[in-house]
């Protein structure tokens, strides 16, 4: 589905990404992890076609990304960011309907009536009761659910997530990740997610890429990445790794340096 070969990106003299290589299979949930400033967001901007690589290439479904027009890309690729909705006063339903834009002509019409798509998304995301409410009157967690609804209406086959749970409390974090995971499984969606939280990443990702200072340090399953020495090397802190009692996946416990 997605192949990245020898990808690099420089801004003037700064080499932000160096020789990044990985591939993601269809239906896979792939995480991108790394400390602040390691190049995660830059990598996602290259994968979404917003920025151009300085070297190497990205292939989606066997075609270099630059062969696709913006509108072609938006028919199979969607991006969900933190706080990604416009600050203007649309209703929940209007925002979800905006996800249909790639399929509309210049009059905003679609070939067939697609109102069923929007209604079923509102139902799935438990937004039916909120559909006529203005975005301004929603909580952060509800707004992010609306943003998810908009990208679902886009019907992508590749979803890029840029720290989608950053401003959410733990209840909304899990709700958001569960909604994405359910969608991914039902539609065989491919997900590439920049995630801040290593423990969430371990639970939801099939494989992950750890980057540090623009270089790929390791690629593998949660068990292969969530190792104390690797995390120490990248983040400069030594966590204790434990097995999640239910999911049986590695989880980190942080250790304070000055506590007896
Ligand atoms: P992360 O998402 O891992 O926090 P970023 O991809 O945002 O990291 O940034 C990686 C590095 O690239 C940082 O040092 C940042 O300052 C630099 N950078 C990002 N965008 C630009 C830009 N447009 N111009 C110059 N430097 C940039």
PDB file of N, CA, C and O and ligand atoms in Angstrom, residues 9-12 14-17 32-45 51 162-163 194 196 211 213-214, ligand 1:
ATOM      1  N   UNK A   9      14.585  14.873   4.043  1.00  0.00           N
ATOM      2  CA  UNK A   9      14.022  16.224   3.963  1.00  0.00           C
ATOM      3  C   UNK A   9      14.955  17.185   4.673  1.00  0.00           C
ATOM      4  O   UNK A   9      15.389  16.944   5.807  1.00  0.00           O
ATOM      5  N   UNK A  10      15.281  18.250   3.972  1.00  0.00           N
ATOM      6  CA  UNK A  10      16.126  19.282   4.587  1.00  0.00           C
ATOM      7  C   UNK A  10      15.430  20.622   4.456  1.00  0.00           C
ATOM      8  O   UNK A  10      14.766  20.891   3.457  1.00  0.00           O
ATOM      9  N   UNK A  11      15.575  21.442   5.477  1.00  0.00           N
ATOM     10  CA  UNK A  11      15.167  22.852   5.391  1.00  0.00           C
ATOM     11  C   UNK A  11      16.473  23.641   5.444  1.00  0.00           C
ATOM     12  O   UNK A  11      17.159  23.615   6.465  1.00  0.00           O
ATOM     13  N   UNK A  12      16.822  24.285   4.368  1.00  0.00           N
ATOM     14  CA  UNK A  12      18.121  24.940   4.247  1.00  0.00           C
ATOM     15  C   UNK A  12      19.226  23.945   4.597  1.00  0.00           C
ATOM     16  O   UNK A  12      19.351  22.930   3.944  1.00  0.00           O
ATOM     17  N   UNK A  14      19.438  22.321   7.497  1.00  0.00           N
ATOM     18  CA  UNK A  14      19.018  21.372   8.541  1.00  0.00           C
ATOM     19  C   UNK A  14      18.450  20.092   7.919  1.00  0.00           C
ATOM     20  O   UNK A  14      17.473  20.143   7.172  1.00  0.00           O
ATOM     21  N   UNK A  15      19.101  18.963   8.230  1.00  0.00           N
ATOM     22  CA  UNK A  15      18.630  17.670   7.718  1.00  0.00           C
ATOM     23  C   UNK A  15      17.633  17.085   8.719  1.00  0.00           C
ATOM     24  O   UNK A  15      18.030  16.517   9.730  1.00  0.00           O
ATOM     25  N   UNK A  16      16.361  17.263   8.421  1.00  0.00           N
ATOM     26  CA  UNK A  16      15.311  16.898   9.370  1.00  0.00           C
ATOM     27  C   UNK A  16      14.957  15.416   9.281  1.00  0.00           C
ATOM     28  O   UNK A  16      14.648  14.778  10.289  1.00  0.00           O
ATOM     29  N   UNK A  17      15.031  14.841   8.082  1.00  0.00           N
ATOM     30  CA  UNK A  17      14.817  13.402   7.906  1.00  0.00           C
ATOM     31  C   UNK A  17      15.941  12.839   7.041  1.00  0.00           C
ATOM     32  O   UNK A  17      16.316  13.453   6.031  1.00  0.00           O
ATOM     33  N   UNK A  32       4.199   5.905  14.251  1.00  0.00           N
ATOM     34  CA  UNK A  32       5.473   6.626  14.150  1.00  0.00           C
ATOM     35  C   UNK A  32       5.717   7.286  15.505  1.00  0.00           C
ATOM     36  O   UNK A  32       4.904   8.087  15.965  1.00  0.00           O
ATOM     37  N   UNK A  33       6.820   6.903  16.132  1.00  0.00           N
ATOM     38  CA  UNK A  33       7.122   7.377  17.477  1.00  0.00           C
ATOM     39  C   UNK A  33       8.476   8.065  17.494  1.00  0.00           C
ATOM     40  O   UNK A  33       9.326   7.787  16.639  1.00  0.00           O
ATOM     41  N   UNK A  34       8.673   8.908  18.487  1.00  0.00           N
ATOM     42  CA  UNK A  34       9.979   9.559  18.632  1.00  0.00           C
ATOM     43  C   UNK A  34       9.830  10.805  19.487  1.00  0.00           C
ATOM     44  O   UNK A  34       8.719  11.321  19.643  1.00  0.00           O
ATOM     45  N   UNK A  35      10.929  11.293  20.024  1.00  0.00           N
ATOM     46  CA  UNK A  35      10.866  12.470  20.889  1.00  0.00           C
ATOM     47  C   UNK A  35      10.447  13.726  20.131  1.00  0.00           C
ATOM     48  O   UNK A  35      10.398  13.732  18.898  1.00  0.00           O
ATOM     49  N   UNK A  36      10.178  14.795  20.863  1.00  0.00           N
ATOM     50  CA  UNK A  36       9.860  16.088  20.254  1.00  0.00           C
ATOM     51  C   UNK A  36      10.978  16.489  19.312  1.00  0.00           C
ATOM     52  O   UNK A  36      12.158  16.348  19.638  1.00  0.00           O
ATOM     53  N   UNK A  37      10.617  16.985  18.147  1.00  0.00           N
ATOM     54  CA  UNK A  37      11.613  17.496  17.210  1.00  0.00           C
ATOM     55  C   UNK A  37      12.345  16.419  16.427  1.00  0.00           C
ATOM     56  O   UNK A  37      13.304  16.706  15.712  1.00  0.00           O
ATOM     57  N   UNK A  38      11.903  15.151  16.528  1.00  0.00           N
ATOM     58  CA  UNK A  38      12.625  14.076  15.835  1.00  0.00           C
ATOM     59  C   UNK A  38      12.263  13.980  14.352  1.00  0.00           C
ATOM     60  O   UNK A  38      12.928  13.263  13.601  1.00  0.00           O
ATOM     61  N   UNK A  39      11.193  14.655  13.938  1.00  0.00           N
ATOM     62  CA  UNK A  39      10.841  14.651  12.511  1.00  0.00           C
ATOM     63  C   UNK A  39       9.528  13.950  12.186  1.00  0.00           C
ATOM     64  O   UNK A  39       9.193  13.754  11.014  1.00  0.00           O
ATOM     65  N   UNK A  40       8.745  13.591  13.198  1.00  0.00           N
ATOM     66  CA  UNK A  40       7.502  12.835  12.987  1.00  0.00           C
ATOM     67  C   UNK A  40       6.490  13.619  12.133  1.00  0.00           C
ATOM     68  O   UNK A  40       5.950  13.089  11.159  1.00  0.00           O
ATOM     69  N   UNK A  41       6.248  14.868  12.516  1.00  0.00           N
ATOM     70  CA  UNK A  41       5.247  15.665  11.773  1.00  0.00           C
ATOM     71  C   UNK A  41       5.720  15.932  10.354  1.00  0.00           C
ATOM     72  O   UNK A  41       4.928  15.932   9.415  1.00  0.00           O
ATOM     73  N   UNK A  42       7.019  16.149  10.207  1.00  0.00           N
ATOM     74  CA  UNK A  42       7.578  16.368   8.869  1.00  0.00           C
ATOM     75  C   UNK A  42       7.347  15.135   8.004  1.00  0.00           C
ATOM     76  O   UNK A  42       6.925  15.242   6.846  1.00  0.00           O
ATOM     77  N   UNK A  43       7.584  13.957   8.580  1.00  0.00           N
ATOM     78  CA  UNK A  43       7.365  12.716   7.836  1.00  0.00           C
ATOM     79  C   UNK A  43       5.905  12.604   7.406  1.00  0.00           C
ATOM     80  O   UNK A  43       5.593  12.255   6.257  1.00  0.00           O
ATOM     81  N   UNK A  44       4.997  12.956   8.304  1.00  0.00           N
ATOM     82  CA  UNK A  44       3.568  12.876   7.961  1.00  0.00           C
ATOM     83  C   UNK A  44       3.199  13.880   6.861  1.00  0.00           C
ATOM     84  O   UNK A  44       2.383  13.580   5.987  1.00  0.00           O
ATOM     85  N   UNK A  45       3.835  15.053   6.897  1.00  0.00           N
ATOM     86  CA  UNK A  45       3.566  16.054   5.839  1.00  0.00           C
ATOM     87  C   UNK A  45       4.032  15.556   4.481  1.00  0.00           C
ATOM     88  O   UNK A  45       3.416  15.842   3.458  1.00  0.00           O
ATOM     89  N   UNK A  51       4.104  18.492   1.793  1.00  0.00           N
ATOM     90  CA  UNK A  51       5.463  18.964   1.537  1.00  0.00           C
ATOM     91  C   UNK A  51       6.179  17.970   0.621  1.00  0.00           C
ATOM     92  O   UNK A  51       5.826  16.795   0.569  1.00  0.00           O
ATOM     93  N   UNK A 162      -2.136  12.540  13.074  1.00  0.00           N
ATOM     94  CA  UNK A 162      -1.058  13.299  13.709  1.00  0.00           C
ATOM     95  C   UNK A 162      -1.444  13.598  15.157  1.00  0.00           C
ATOM     96  O   UNK A 162      -2.167  14.545  15.435  1.00  0.00           O
ATOM     97  N   UNK A 163      -0.990  12.752  16.046  1.00  0.00           N
ATOM     98  CA  UNK A 163      -1.266  12.891  17.476  1.00  0.00           C
ATOM     99  C   UNK A 163      -2.732  13.235  17.734  1.00  0.00           C
ATOM    100  O   UNK A 163      -3.050  14.282  18.305  1.00  0.00           O
ATOM    101  N   UNK A 194       1.096   9.125  13.925  1.00  0.00           N
ATOM    102  CA  UNK A 194       2.096   9.693  14.825  1.00  0.00           C
ATOM    103  C   UNK A 194       1.459   9.713  16.206  1.00  0.00           C
ATOM    104  O   UNK A 194       0.401  10.319  16.395  1.00  0.00           O
ATOM    105  N   UNK A 196       2.084  10.099  20.459  1.00  0.00           N
ATOM    106  CA  UNK A 196       2.953  10.626  21.488  1.00  0.00           C
ATOM    107  C   UNK A 196       3.105   9.618  22.619  1.00  0.00           C
ATOM    108  O   UNK A 196       4.143   9.497  23.228  1.00  0.00           O
ATOM    109  N   UNK A 211      11.749   6.955  15.478  1.00  0.00           N
ATOM    110  CA  UNK A 211      12.746   7.845  14.887  1.00  0.00           C
ATOM    111  C   UNK A 211      13.352   8.757  15.953  1.00  0.00           C
ATOM    112  O   UNK A 211      12.720   9.082  16.958  1.00  0.00           O
ATOM    113  N   UNK A 213      16.137  12.206  15.955  1.00  0.00           N
ATOM    114  CA  UNK A 213      16.953  13.160  15.178  1.00  0.00           C
ATOM    115  C   UNK A 213      16.912  12.851  13.684  1.00  0.00           C
ATOM    116  O   UNK A 213      17.940  12.854  13.005  1.00  0.00           O
ATOM    117  N   UNK A 214      15.720  12.555  13.192  1.00  0.00           N
ATOM    118  CA  UNK A 214      15.526  12.364  11.753  1.00  0.00           C
ATOM    119  C   UNK A 214      15.940  11.015  11.205  1.00  0.00           C
ATOM    120  O   UNK A 214      15.828  10.768  10.010  1.00  0.00           O
TER     121      UNK A 214
HETATM  122  P1  LIG B   1       8.239  16.242  15.673  1.00  0.00           P
HETATM  123  O1  LIG B   1       6.931  16.158  14.949  1.00  0.00           O
HETATM  124  O2  LIG B   1       8.889  14.906  15.857  1.00  0.00           O
HETATM  125  O3  LIG B   1       8.166  17.001  16.961  1.00  0.00           O
HETATM  126  P2  LIG B   1       8.993  17.996  13.495  1.00  0.00           P
HETATM  127  O4  LIG B   1       8.842  17.183  12.275  1.00  0.00           O
HETATM  128  O5  LIG B   1       7.908  18.970  13.811  1.00  0.00           O
HETATM  129  O6  LIG B   1       9.264  17.039  14.748  1.00  0.00           O
HETATM  130  O7  LIG B   1      10.353  18.803  13.418  1.00  0.00           O
HETATM  131  C1  LIG B   1      11.612  18.191  13.203  1.00  0.00           C
HETATM  132  C2  LIG B   1      12.685  19.251  13.059  1.00  0.00           C
HETATM  133  O8  LIG B   1      12.477  19.970  11.849  1.00  0.00           O
HETATM  134  C3  LIG B   1      12.685  20.290  14.183  1.00  0.00           C
HETATM  135  O9  LIG B   1      14.011  20.570  14.515  1.00  0.00           O
HETATM  136  C4  LIG B   1      12.027  21.493  13.539  1.00  0.00           C
HETATM  137  O10 LIG B   1      12.496  22.674  14.092  1.00  0.00           O
HETATM  138  C5  LIG B   1      12.426  21.355  12.075  1.00  0.00           C
HETATM  139  N1  LIG B   1      11.420  21.930  11.138  1.00  0.00           N
HETATM  140  C6  LIG B   1      10.158  21.490  10.962  1.00  0.00           C
HETATM  141  N2  LIG B   1       9.518  22.228  10.031  1.00  0.00           N
HETATM  142  C7  LIG B   1      10.409  23.169   9.615  1.00  0.00           C
HETATM  143  C8  LIG B   1      10.374  24.238   8.650  1.00  0.00           C
HETATM  144  N3  LIG B   1       9.265  24.491   7.927  1.00  0.00           N
HETATM  145  N4  LIG B   1      11.487  24.982   8.489  1.00  0.00           N
HETATM  146  C9  LIG B   1      12.606  24.722   9.206  1.00  0.00           C
HETATM  147  N5  LIG B   1      12.704  23.722  10.116  1.00  0.00           N
HETATM  148  C10 LIG B   1      11.640  22.962  10.330  1.00  0.00           C
END
